[in-house]
Amino acid sequence: MYELPCRKTVTKRIQQLYENEKEDKVNLLEKAECVALTADHWTSVSNSNYLGVTAHFIDIKWRLHSFALTIQKTTTRHFAENVAEDFESVAEAWEVTQKVTTIGTDSARTMTTAMRLLTFQHMPCVAHALQRTITVCLADSGFTGTLARCRKIVGNFKHSPSNTEELQKEQTEREQDKEPLIQDVSTRWNSTLFMISRLLKNQEAVKATLAKQKHKLTMLTTAEWDRLQRLETLLKPCRYVTELLGGEIYVSCSVVLPALHPLTRTVEVSDDDPAYVVRFKAAFKKDLSQRQDTLNHGWLRVATALDPRFKCLPRGERGGVWTSVEELLQKEPDRATPEPTEEPARKRSLLLFNSDSESEDEEGPNGALGRYRAEPTISGTDCPLQLWSTHEGAHPQLSALARKYLGSPATSVPCERIFSLAGNIVQKKRAALSSENVNRLVCLSNWLKEKKENK
């Protein structure tokens, strides 16, 4: 006997809930000292352009916050001047203009040009750079033909329920899980790795199923299956780095340099590598090096130095980084330092992520920075924010810098997730949603999910 509320009632309640949740977010931003943003553009099924912006900061209790600010419809074309104005309008609307530190975007030319027109630091998306490197290397090293045949084989099963059923029977006979094959998508990170990994896992079942069917597919040769196995080995470290840097609930900015350094080591050419692997590794190393030059190394180095898991950098960069931190400390206002409650930690060797500096014994400077450098690093699995929360009193000025630099995300993945959410809301049957309702629904979904996770 329950009578459903009418459309106007539902709309009114959504508006009220949005305003209540927005007020909570405004209060959080008012208390934040520094705020980092990520931004990107998205086109809906109704061919409308939207700008998505997310906020990221560390609060006074050393909790990392990440949530959507807006997904607003843009009526102008994506010229750099218009994009810059959009960023400024969002910052002004949320009253964070004076608090914004970095804006993370992809490496699109319009975005990069827009950042030059703004006073904020630009944080190019590391995940986008890595994905572009992989795409270029796959095309240049001879994997294109093999991957094309893989896509046709996967499509043979994805587009036919009867073929899928036959594959599942073969999987059952081999006591394997009934897993569907995965089709890669050029815009989805790591999807090529997922496709070849699933194919390799079900190699015998796929061969047996296709042997019973009449088809015009070009089967993979033994050499090509071996090629896929080697490609899987090459791409797995890239997947790890992408997932590591794409998180929102943990610090990622300080992990960029320690993660990219061992990644370059995995593509060192060995004597056992066939010619196509040598070409892939050479192209990967060259392309990634060029894309790394566009990263905000100044910010990344300081963030790494202020992360107690790493602290130090390679020998050639170390002196300049600590000099930069010292200069930043001099600009920081004096903060009251409470009486110490425990003895200062004994001076120990600094643990570096770069092997060429592990044996170097270096005396740190005097003062707060020297005490911080003398303290031992923590485990790579520990949370740096927990350590800063307990050591804030011992390093009041350094902790303020840490809150600022560690709060910036390394990628624009948060915005990508917002657009994935928006795509589920603005569907073909809901393409007529007004831009105001799109913003309310997307932001509310993101905010309520964050509130649930933080409980």
CSV table of C-alpha atoms in Angstrom, one decimal:
chain,number,residue,atom,x,y,z
A,1,MET,CA,0.0,0.0,0.0
A,2,TYR,CA,3.1,2.2,0.0
A,3,GLU,CA,2.7,5.2,-2.4
A,4,LEU,CA,5.9,6.2,-4.2
A,5,PRO,CA,6.9,9.8,-3.9
A,6,CYS,CA,6.5,11.9,-7.0
A,7,ARG,CA,9.3,13.1,-9.2
A,8,LYS,CA,9.2,16.6,-7.6
A,9,THR,CA,9.5,15.1,-4.1
A,10,VAL,CA,12.5,12.9,-5.1
A,11,THR,CA,14.2,15.9,-6.8
A,12,LYS,CA,13.6,18.1,-3.7
A,13,ARG,CA,15.0,15.5,-1.3
A,14,ILE,CA,18.1,15.0,-3.5
A,15,GLN,CA,18.7,18.7,-3.6
A,16,GLN,CA,18.4,19.0,0.2
A,17,LEU,CA,20.7,16.0,0.7
A,18,TYR,CA,23.2,17.5,-1.7
A,19,GLU,CA,23.2,20.9,0.1
A,20,ASN,CA,23.7,19.1,3.5
A,21,GLU,CA,26.6,17.0,2.3
A,22,LYS,CA,28.1,20.0,0.5
A,23,GLU,CA,28.1,22.0,3.7
A,24,ASP,CA,30.1,19.2,5.4
A,25,LYS,CA,32.7,19.3,2.6
A,26,VAL,CA,32.9,23.1,2.7
A,27,ASN,CA,33.6,22.9,6.5
A,28,LEU,CA,36.4,20.3,5.8
A,29,LEU,CA,38.0,22.6,3.2
A,30,GLU,CA,37.8,25.6,5.5
A,31,LYS,CA,40.0,23.8,8.0
A,32,ALA,CA,42.4,22.5,5.4
A,33,GLU,CA,45.8,24.3,5.1
A,34,CYS,CA,46.6,23.1,1.6
A,35,VAL,CA,44.4,21.5,-1.1
A,36,ALA,CA,45.5,19.7,-4.2
A,37,LEU,CA,43.1,19.2,-7.2
A,38,THR,CA,42.8,16.8,-10.0
A,39,ALA,CA,40.8,17.7,-13.2
A,40,ASP,CA,39.8,16.3,-16.5
A,41,HIS,CA,37.1,16.6,-19.2
A,42,TRP,CA,34.5,14.1,-20.1
A,43,THR,CA,31.8,13.8,-22.9
A,44,SER,CA,28.5,12.3,-22.0
A,45,VAL,CA,26.3,10.1,-24.2
A,46,SER,CA,24.3,13.2,-25.0
A,47,ASN,CA,27.5,14.8,-26.4
A,48,SER,CA,27.8,17.3,-23.6
A,49,ASN,CA,31.2,18.4,-22.2
A,50,TYR,CA,31.8,18.3,-18.5
A,51,LEU,CA,34.7,19.3,-16.3
A,52,GLY,CA,35.3,17.1,-13.3
A,53,VAL,CA,37.4,18.3,-10.3
A,54,THR,CA,38.3,16.4,-7.2
A,55,ALA,CA,40.0,17.7,-4.0
A,56,HIS,CA,42.7,16.1,-1.9
A,57,PHE,CA,44.2,17.2,1.4
A,58,ILE,CA,45.5,16.0,4.8
A,59,ASP,CA,43.6,17.3,7.8
A,60,ILE,CA,44.9,18.3,11.2
A,61,LYS,CA,44.4,14.7,12.4
A,62,TRP,CA,46.6,13.4,9.5
A,63,ARG,CA,43.7,11.8,7.6
A,64,LEU,CA,43.8,11.9,3.9
A,65,HIS,CA,40.6,13.1,2.2
A,66,SER,CA,39.7,12.7,-1.4
A,67,PHE,CA,36.3,13.7,-2.8
A,68,ALA,CA,34.6,15.3,-5.8
A,69,LEU,CA,34.1,19.0,-5.9
A,70,THR,CA,32.1,19.3,-9.1
A,71,ILE,CA,31.3,17.9,-12.5
A,72,GLN,CA,30.1,21.0,-14.3
A,73,LYS,CA,28.9,21.4,-17.8
A,74,THR,CA,31.2,23.5,-20.0
A,75,THR,CA,29.6,25.4,-22.9
A,76,THR,CA,32.9,26.6,-24.5
A,77,ARG,CA,35.4,24.6,-26.5
A,78,HIS,CA,38.5,23.3,-24.8
A,79,PHE,CA,40.8,26.2,-25.5
A,80,ALA,CA,43.6,26.6,-22.9
A,81,GLU,CA,42.3,30.0,-21.8
A,82,ASN,CA,38.8,28.6,-21.2
A,83,VAL,CA,40.1,25.6,-19.3
A,84,ALA,CA,42.2,27.9,-17.1
A,85,GLU,CA,39.1,30.0,-16.4
A,86,ASP,CA,37.1,26.9,-15.5
A,87,PHE,CA,39.7,25.9,-13.0
A,88,GLU,CA,39.8,29.3,-11.4
A,89,SER,CA,36.0,29.5,-11.2
A,90,VAL,CA,35.8,26.1,-9.4
A,91,ALA,CA,38.5,27.2,-6.9
A,92,GLU,CA,36.7,30.4,-6.2
A,93,ALA,CA,33.3,28.7,-5.9
A,94,TRP,CA,34.7,26.5,-3.1
A,95,GLU,CA,36.9,29.3,-1.6
A,96,VAL,CA,40.1,27.4,-1.9
A,97,THR,CA,42.0,29.6,-4.4
A,98,GLN,CA,44.6,30.6,-1.8
A,99,LYS,CA,45.0,27.0,-0.7
A,100,VAL,CA,45.5,25.2,-4.0
A,101,THR,CA,49.0,23.7,-4.3
A,102,THR,CA,48.9,21.4,-7.4
A,103,ILE,CA,46.4,20.5,-10.1
A,104,GLY,CA,46.8,17.0,-11.5
A,105,THR,CA,45.8,16.5,-15.2
A,106,ASP,CA,46.7,14.2,-18.0
A,107,SER,CA,49.3,15.2,-20.6
A,108,ALA,CA,46.9,16.6,-23.2
A,109,ARG,CA,48.3,19.7,-24.9
A,110,THR,CA,45.2,21.8,-23.9
A,111,MET,CA,45.6,20.9,-20.2
A,112,THR,CA,49.4,21.5,-20.2
A,113,THR,CA,49.0,24.9,-21.8
A,114,ALA,CA,46.2,25.9,-19.4
A,115,MET,CA,48.5,25.1,-16.5
A,116,ARG,CA,51.0,27.6,-17.8
A,117,LEU,CA,48.3,30.3,-17.5
A,118,LEU,CA,47.7,29.5,-13.8
A,119,THR,CA,49.7,30.2,-10.7
A,120,PHE,CA,49.2,26.6,-9.4
A,121,GLN,CA,51.8,23.9,-9.7
A,122,HIS,CA,51.1,21.3,-12.4
A,123,MET,CA,51.2,17.6,-11.5
A,124,PRO,CA,51.2,15.6,-14.8
A,125,CYS,CA,49.5,12.2,-14.4
A,126,VAL,CA,52.2,9.5,-14.1
A,127,ALA,CA,49.8,6.7,-14.9
A,128,HIS,CA,48.9,8.4,-18.2
A,129,ALA,CA,52.5,8.8,-19.1
A,130,LEU,CA,53.3,5.1,-18.3
A,131,GLN,CA,50.3,3.9,-20.3
A,132,ARG,CA,51.3,6.0,-23.3
A,133,THR,CA,54.8,4.5,-23.1
A,134,ILE,CA,53.4,1.0,-23.2
A,135,THR,CA,51.2,1.8,-26.1
A,136,VAL,CA,54.1,3.2,-28.1
A,137,CYS,CA,56.4,0.3,-27.3
A,138,LEU,CA,53.8,-2.4,-28.3
A,139,ALA,CA,53.5,-0.8,-31.7
A,140,ASP,CA,57.2,-0.4,-32.2
A,141,SER,CA,58.5,-3.8,-31.1
A,142,GLY,CA,56.5,-6.2,-33.2
A,143,PHE,CA,53.6,-7.2,-30.9
A,144,THR,CA,50.9,-5.6,-33.0
A,145,GLY,CA,50.1,-8.6,-35.2
A,146,THR,CA,50.1,-11.1,-32.3
A,147,LEU,CA,47.8,-8.9,-30.2
A,148,ALA,CA,45.4,-8.4,-33.2
A,149,ARG,CA,45.0,-12.2,-33.5
A,150,CYS,CA,44.4,-12.4,-29.7
A,151,ARG,CA,41.6,-9.8,-30.0
A,152,LYS,CA,39.9,-11.8,-32.8
A,153,ILE,CA,40.1,-15.0,-30.7
A,154,VAL,CA,38.7,-13.3,-27.7
A,155,GLY,CA,35.9,-11.7,-29.8
A,156,ASN,CA,35.0,-15.2,-31.2
A,157,PHE,CA,33.9,-16.1,-27.6
A,158,LYS,CA,32.7,-12.7,-26.4
A,159,HIS,CA,30.2,-12.4,-29.2
A,160,SER,CA,28.9,-15.9,-29.2
A,161,PRO,CA,27.1,-17.4,-26.1
A,162,SER,CA,27.4,-20.9,-27.7
A,163,ASN,CA,31.1,-20.6,-28.1
A,164,THR,CA,31.4,-19.3,-24.5
A,165,GLU,CA,29.4,-22.3,-23.3
A,166,GLU,CA,31.7,-24.7,-25.1
A,167,LEU,CA,34.8,-23.0,-23.6
A,168,GLN,CA,33.3,-23.4,-20.1
A,169,LYS,CA,32.8,-27.1,-20.7
A,170,GLU,CA,36.5,-27.4,-21.6
A,171,GLN,CA,37.4,-25.4,-18.5
A,172,THR,CA,35.3,-27.7,-16.3
A,173,GLU,CA,37.0,-30.8,-17.8
A,174,ARG,CA,40.4,-29.4,-17.0
A,175,GLU,CA,39.2,-28.4,-13.4
A,176,GLN,CA,39.6,-24.7,-14.1
A,177,ASP,CA,37.4,-21.9,-13.1
A,178,LYS,CA,34.8,-20.8,-15.5
A,179,GLU,CA,36.4,-17.5,-16.4
A,180,PRO,CA,35.4,-15.5,-19.4
A,181,LEU,CA,38.1,-14.2,-21.7
A,182,ILE,CA,38.9,-10.5,-21.5
A,183,GLN,CA,38.9,-8.1,-24.4
A,184,ASP,CA,41.4,-5.2,-24.1
A,185,VAL,CA,40.4,-1.6,-24.6
A,186,SER,CA,42.9,1.0,-25.7
A,187,THR,CA,41.7,3.6,-23.2
A,188,ARG,CA,41.6,1.2,-20.2
A,189,TRP,CA,44.9,0.8,-18.4
A,190,ASN,CA,46.4,-2.7,-18.1
A,191,SER,CA,43.6,-4.2,-20.2
A,192,THR,CA,46.1,-5.7,-22.6
A,193,LEU,CA,47.9,-7.4,-19.8
A,194,PHE,CA,44.6,-8.8,-18.5
A,195,MET,CA,43.7,-10.1,-21.9
A,196,ILE,CA,46.9,-12.0,-22.5
A,197,SER,CA,47.1,-13.3,-18.9
A,198,ARG,CA,43.6,-14.8,-19.2
A,199,LEU,CA,44.4,-16.2,-22.6
A,200,LEU,CA,47.6,-17.8,-21.3
A,201,LYS,CA,45.8,-19.2,-18.3
A,202,ASN,CA,43.2,-20.9,-20.5
A,203,GLN,CA,45.5,-21.7,-23.4
A,204,GLU,CA,44.7,-25.4,-23.6
A,205,ALA,CA,40.9,-24.9,-23.2
A,206,VAL,CA,40.9,-22.3,-25.9
A,207,LYS,CA,42.8,-24.5,-28.3
A,208,ALA,CA,40.6,-27.5,-27.6
A,209,THR,CA,37.4,-25.5,-28.1
A,210,LEU,CA,38.5,-23.9,-31.4
A,211,ALA,CA,39.7,-27.3,-32.7
A,212,LYS,CA,36.0,-28.5,-32.5
A,213,GLN,CA,34.6,-25.4,-34.3
A,214,LYS,CA,34.6,-24.2,-37.9
A,215,HIS,CA,36.1,-20.8,-38.0
A,216,LYS,CA,38.3,-18.6,-40.1
A,217,LEU,CA,40.5,-17.4,-37.2
A,218,THR,CA,44.3,-17.4,-37.6
A,219,MET,CA,45.6,-19.5,-34.7
A,220,LEU,CA,48.5,-18.4,-32.6
A,221,THR,CA,51.7,-20.3,-33.3
A,222,THR,CA,53.9,-21.8,-30.5
A,223,ALA,CA,56.3,-18.9,-31.0
A,224,GLU,CA,53.5,-16.4,-30.6
A,225,TRP,CA,52.3,-18.1,-27.4
A,226,ASP,CA,55.9,-17.8,-26.1
A,227,ARG,CA,55.8,-14.1,-27.2
A,228,LEU,CA,52.7,-13.5,-25.1
A,229,GLN,CA,54.4,-15.1,-22.1
A,230,ARG,CA,57.3,-12.8,-22.4
A,231,LEU,CA,55.0,-9.8,-22.8
A,232,GLU,CA,53.1,-10.7,-19.7
A,233,THR,CA,56.4,-10.7,-17.8
A,234,LEU,CA,57.3,-7.3,-19.2
A,235,LEU,CA,53.9,-5.7,-18.4
A,236,LYS,CA,53.3,-7.0,-14.9
A,237,PRO,CA,55.7,-4.4,-13.2
A,238,CYS,CA,53.9,-1.6,-15.1
A,239,ARG,CA,50.6,-2.8,-13.7
A,240,TYR,CA,51.9,-2.8,-10.2
A,241,VAL,CA,53.2,0.8,-10.6
A,242,THR,CA,50.0,2.0,-12.1
A,243,GLU,CA,47.9,0.6,-9.3
A,244,LEU,CA,50.3,1.8,-6.7
A,245,LEU,CA,50.2,5.4,-7.9
A,246,GLY,CA,46.4,5.4,-8.6
A,247,GLY,CA,45.2,5.1,-5.1
A,248,GLU,CA,43.2,7.8,-3.3
A,249,ILE,CA,43.2,6.5,0.3
A,250,TYR,CA,47.0,6.5,0.8
A,251,VAL,CA,49.9,8.8,0.0
A,252,SER,CA,51.0,8.4,-3.7
A,253,CYS,CA,53.0,11.5,-4.7
A,254,SER,CA,56.1,10.5,-2.7
A,255,VAL,CA,56.1,7.0,-4.2
A,256,VAL,CA,56.6,8.1,-7.9
A,257,LEU,CA,60.4,8.3,-7.9
A,258,PRO,CA,61.0,5.2,-5.8
A,259,ALA,CA,58.5,3.3,-8.0
A,260,LEU,CA,59.8,4.4,-11.4
A,261,HIS,CA,63.5,3.8,-10.5
A,262,PRO,CA,63.2,0.0,-10.1
A,263,LEU,CA,60.8,-0.1,-13.1
A,264,THR,CA,63.6,1.1,-15.4
A,265,ARG,CA,65.8,-1.7,-14.0
A,266,THR,CA,63.3,-4.3,-15.1
A,267,VAL,CA,63.8,-3.3,-18.7
A,268,GLU,CA,67.5,-3.7,-18.8
A,269,VAL,CA,68.5,-5.9,-21.8
A,270,SER,CA,69.9,-9.3,-21.0
A,271,ASP,CA,71.8,-11.8,-23.2
A,272,ASP,CA,68.8,-14.2,-23.2
A,273,ASP,CA,66.3,-11.6,-24.7
A,274,PRO,CA,65.2,-12.3,-28.3
A,275,ALA,CA,65.2,-9.4,-30.7
A,276,TYR,CA,61.6,-8.3,-30.2
A,277,VAL,CA,62.1,-8.1,-26.4
A,278,VAL,CA,65.3,-6.0,-26.9
A,279,ARG,CA,63.3,-3.6,-29.2
A,280,PHE,CA,60.5,-3.4,-26.6
A,281,LYS,CA,62.9,-2.7,-23.7
A,282,ALA,CA,64.9,-0.1,-25.7
A,283,ALA,CA,61.8,1.7,-26.8
A,284,PHE,CA,60.3,1.5,-23.3
A,285,LYS,CA,63.4,3.0,-21.7
A,286,LYS,CA,63.7,5.8,-24.2
A,287,ASP,CA,60.1,6.8,-24.3
A,288,LEU,CA,59.6,6.6,-20.5
A,289,SER,CA,62.7,8.8,-20.0
A,290,GLN,CA,61.3,11.4,-22.3
A,291,ARG,CA,57.9,11.4,-20.5
A,292,GLN,CA,59.6,11.6,-17.1
A,293,ASP,CA,61.2,14.8,-18.1
A,294,THR,CA,57.8,16.4,-18.2
A,295,LEU,CA,57.0,15.5,-14.6
A,296,ASN,CA,57.1,18.0,-11.7
A,297,HIS,CA,60.4,16.7,-10.4
A,298,GLY,CA,60.8,19.5,-7.9
A,299,TRP,CA,57.6,18.6,-6.1
A,300,LEU,CA,58.1,14.9,-6.3
A,301,ARG,CA,61.6,15.1,-4.9
A,302,VAL,CA,60.5,17.1,-1.9
A,303,ALA,CA,57.6,14.8,-1.3
A,304,THR,CA,59.9,11.8,-1.4
A,305,ALA,CA,62.3,13.5,1.1
A,306,LEU,CA,59.4,14.2,3.5
A,307,ASP,CA,58.1,10.6,3.3
A,308,PRO,CA,59.7,8.7,6.3
A,309,ARG,CA,59.7,5.5,4.2
A,310,PHE,CA,62.2,6.9,1.8
A,311,LYS,CA,63.6,10.3,2.9
A,312,CYS,CA,66.5,10.3,0.5
A,313,LEU,CA,67.2,10.4,-3.2
A,314,PRO,CA,70.0,9.3,-5.5
A,315,ARG,CA,73.4,10.7,-4.7
A,316,GLY,CA,73.4,13.3,-7.4
A,317,GLU,CA,70.1,14.8,-6.5
A,318,ARG,CA,70.3,14.6,-2.7
A,319,GLY,CA,72.1,17.9,-1.9
A,320,GLY,CA,69.8,20.0,-4.0
A,321,VAL,CA,66.7,18.5,-2.5
A,322,TRP,CA,67.7,19.0,1.1
A,323,THR,CA,68.7,22.6,0.2
A,324,SER,CA,65.2,23.1,-1.3
A,325,VAL,CA,63.6,21.7,1.9
A,326,GLU,CA,65.8,24.0,4.0
A,327,GLU,CA,64.7,27.0,1.9
A,328,LEU,CA,61.0,26.0,2.3
A,329,LEU,CA,61.5,25.7,6.0
A,330,GLN,CA,62.7,29.2,6.2
A,331,LYS,CA,59.5,30.4,4.5
A,332,GLU,CA,57.3,28.5,6.9
A,333,PRO,CA,56.0,30.5,9.9
A,334,ASP,CA,57.3,29.5,13.3
A,335,ARG,CA,55.0,27.0,15.1
A,336,ALA,CA,54.9,26.3,18.8
A,337,THR,CA,56.8,23.3,19.8
A,338,PRO,CA,55.6,21.3,22.8
A,339,GLU,CA,57.9,19.8,25.3
A,340,PRO,CA,59.3,16.5,24.1
A,341,THR,CA,57.7,13.5,25.8
A,342,GLU,CA,60.5,11.0,24.9
A,343,GLU,CA,64.1,10.9,24.1
A,344,PRO,CA,65.1,11.7,20.5
A,345,ALA,CA,65.8,8.8,18.2
A,346,ARG,CA,69.5,7.8,17.8
A,347,LYS,CA,71.2,8.8,14.6
A,348,ARG,CA,71.2,5.9,12.1
A,349,SER,CA,72.2,5.4,8.5
A,350,LEU,CA,69.7,6.7,6.0
A,351,LEU,CA,67.9,4.0,4.0
A,352,LEU,CA,67.8,5.0,0.4
A,353,PHE,CA,65.8,3.4,-2.4
A,354,ASN,CA,68.8,3.8,-4.8
A,355,SER,CA,71.6,1.3,-4.4
A,356,ASP,CA,74.4,3.7,-5.2
A,357,SER,CA,73.9,5.6,-2.0
A,358,GLU,CA,73.4,2.8,0.6
A,359,SER,CA,77.1,2.7,1.5
A,360,GLU,CA,77.5,6.4,1.8
A,361,ASP,CA,77.9,7.9,5.3
A,362,GLU,CA,76.7,11.5,5.3
A,363,GLU,CA,76.4,14.0,8.1
A,364,GLY,CA,73.1,15.9,8.1
A,365,PRO,CA,72.8,19.6,8.8
A,366,ASN,CA,72.0,20.9,12.2
A,367,GLY,CA,68.6,21.9,13.5
A,368,ALA,CA,65.1,20.4,12.8
A,369,LEU,CA,66.0,19.1,9.4
A,370,GLY,CA,69.1,17.4,10.7
A,371,ARG,CA,67.1,15.7,13.5
A,372,TYR,CA,64.6,14.5,10.9
A,373,ARG,CA,67.3,13.1,8.6
A,374,ALA,CA,69.0,11.3,11.5
A,375,GLU,CA,65.9,9.4,12.4
A,376,PRO,CA,65.6,5.9,10.9
A,377,THR,CA,63.3,5.2,8.0
A,378,ILE,CA,60.1,3.2,8.6
A,379,SER,CA,59.0,0.1,6.8
A,380,GLY,CA,57.7,0.5,3.2
A,381,THR,CA,54.4,-1.1,4.3
A,382,ASP,CA,53.9,1.5,7.1
A,383,CYS,CA,51.7,4.6,6.7
A,384,PRO,CA,53.8,7.8,6.7
A,385,LEU,CA,50.9,9.8,8.0
A,386,GLN,CA,50.8,7.8,11.2
A,387,LEU,CA,54.4,8.6,11.9
A,388,TRP,CA,53.9,12.3,11.2
A,389,SER,CA,50.9,12.3,13.5
A,390,THR,CA,53.1,11.1,16.4
A,391,HIS,CA,56.1,13.2,15.4
A,392,GLU,CA,54.3,16.5,14.6
A,393,GLY,CA,55.3,18.0,17.9
A,394,ALA,CA,59.0,17.2,17.4
A,395,HIS,CA,59.0,18.7,13.8
A,396,PRO,CA,56.2,21.4,13.7
A,397,GLN,CA,57.5,23.2,10.6
A,398,LEU,CA,58.5,20.0,8.7
A,399,SER,CA,55.1,18.5,9.5
A,400,ALA,CA,53.4,21.5,7.8
A,401,LEU,CA,55.5,20.9,4.7
A,402,ALA,CA,54.7,17.2,4.8
A,403,ARG,CA,51.0,17.9,5.0
A,404,LYS,CA,51.3,20.1,2.0
A,405,TYR,CA,53.5,17.9,-0.2
A,406,LEU,CA,52.2,14.5,0.7
A,407,GLY,CA,48.6,15.5,0.1
A,408,SER,CA,49.0,15.8,-3.7
A,409,PRO,CA,48.0,12.7,-5.7
A,410,ALA,CA,50.4,11.4,-8.3
A,411,THR,CA,47.8,10.8,-11.0
A,412,SER,CA,44.5,12.1,-12.3
A,413,VAL,CA,42.9,8.7,-11.6
A,414,PRO,CA,40.4,10.2,-9.1
A,415,CYS,CA,38.8,12.2,-11.9
A,416,GLU,CA,38.8,9.1,-14.1
A,417,ARG,CA,36.8,7.3,-11.4
A,418,ILE,CA,34.4,10.2,-11.1
A,419,PHE,CA,33.7,9.9,-14.9
A,420,SER,CA,33.2,6.2,-14.6
A,421,LEU,CA,30.6,6.9,-12.0
A,422,ALA,CA,29.1,9.6,-14.2
A,423,GLY,CA,28.9,7.2,-17.1
A,424,ASN,CA,26.7,4.8,-15.0
A,425,ILE,CA,24.4,7.7,-14.1
A,426,VAL,CA,24.1,9.5,-17.5
A,427,GLN,CA,23.0,6.6,-19.6
A,428,LYS,CA,21.1,6.5,-22.8
A,429,LYS,CA,17.7,6.4,-21.0
A,430,ARG,CA,18.8,9.3,-18.7
A,431,ALA,CA,20.6,11.4,-21.3
A,432,ALA,CA,18.2,14.3,-20.7
A,433,LEU,CA,19.3,14.8,-17.1
A,434,SER,CA,20.0,18.5,-16.5
A,435,SER,CA,23.6,19.4,-15.8
A,436,GLU,CA,22.7,20.5,-12.2
A,437,ASN,CA,21.2,17.1,-11.5
A,438,VAL,CA,24.2,15.3,-13.0
A,439,ASN,CA,26.5,17.3,-10.7
A,440,ARG,CA,24.3,16.5,-7.7
A,441,LEU,CA,23.9,12.8,-8.4
A,442,VAL,CA,27.6,12.2,-9.2
A,443,CYS,CA,28.9,14.3,-6.2
A,444,LEU,CA,26.4,12.8,-3.8
A,445,SER,CA,27.3,9.2,-4.8
A,446,ASN,CA,31.0,10.0,-4.3
A,447,TRP,CA,30.5,11.8,-1.0
A,448,LEU,CA,28.2,9.2,0.5
A,449,LYS,CA,30.7,6.4,-0.5
A,450,GLU,CA,33.6,8.3,1.1
A,451,LYS,CA,31.5,8.9,4.3
A,452,LYS,CA,30.8,5.2,4.5
A,453,GLU,CA,34.4,4.2,4.0
A,454,ASN,CA,35.6,6.6,6.7
A,455,LYS,CA,33.2,5.3,9.4
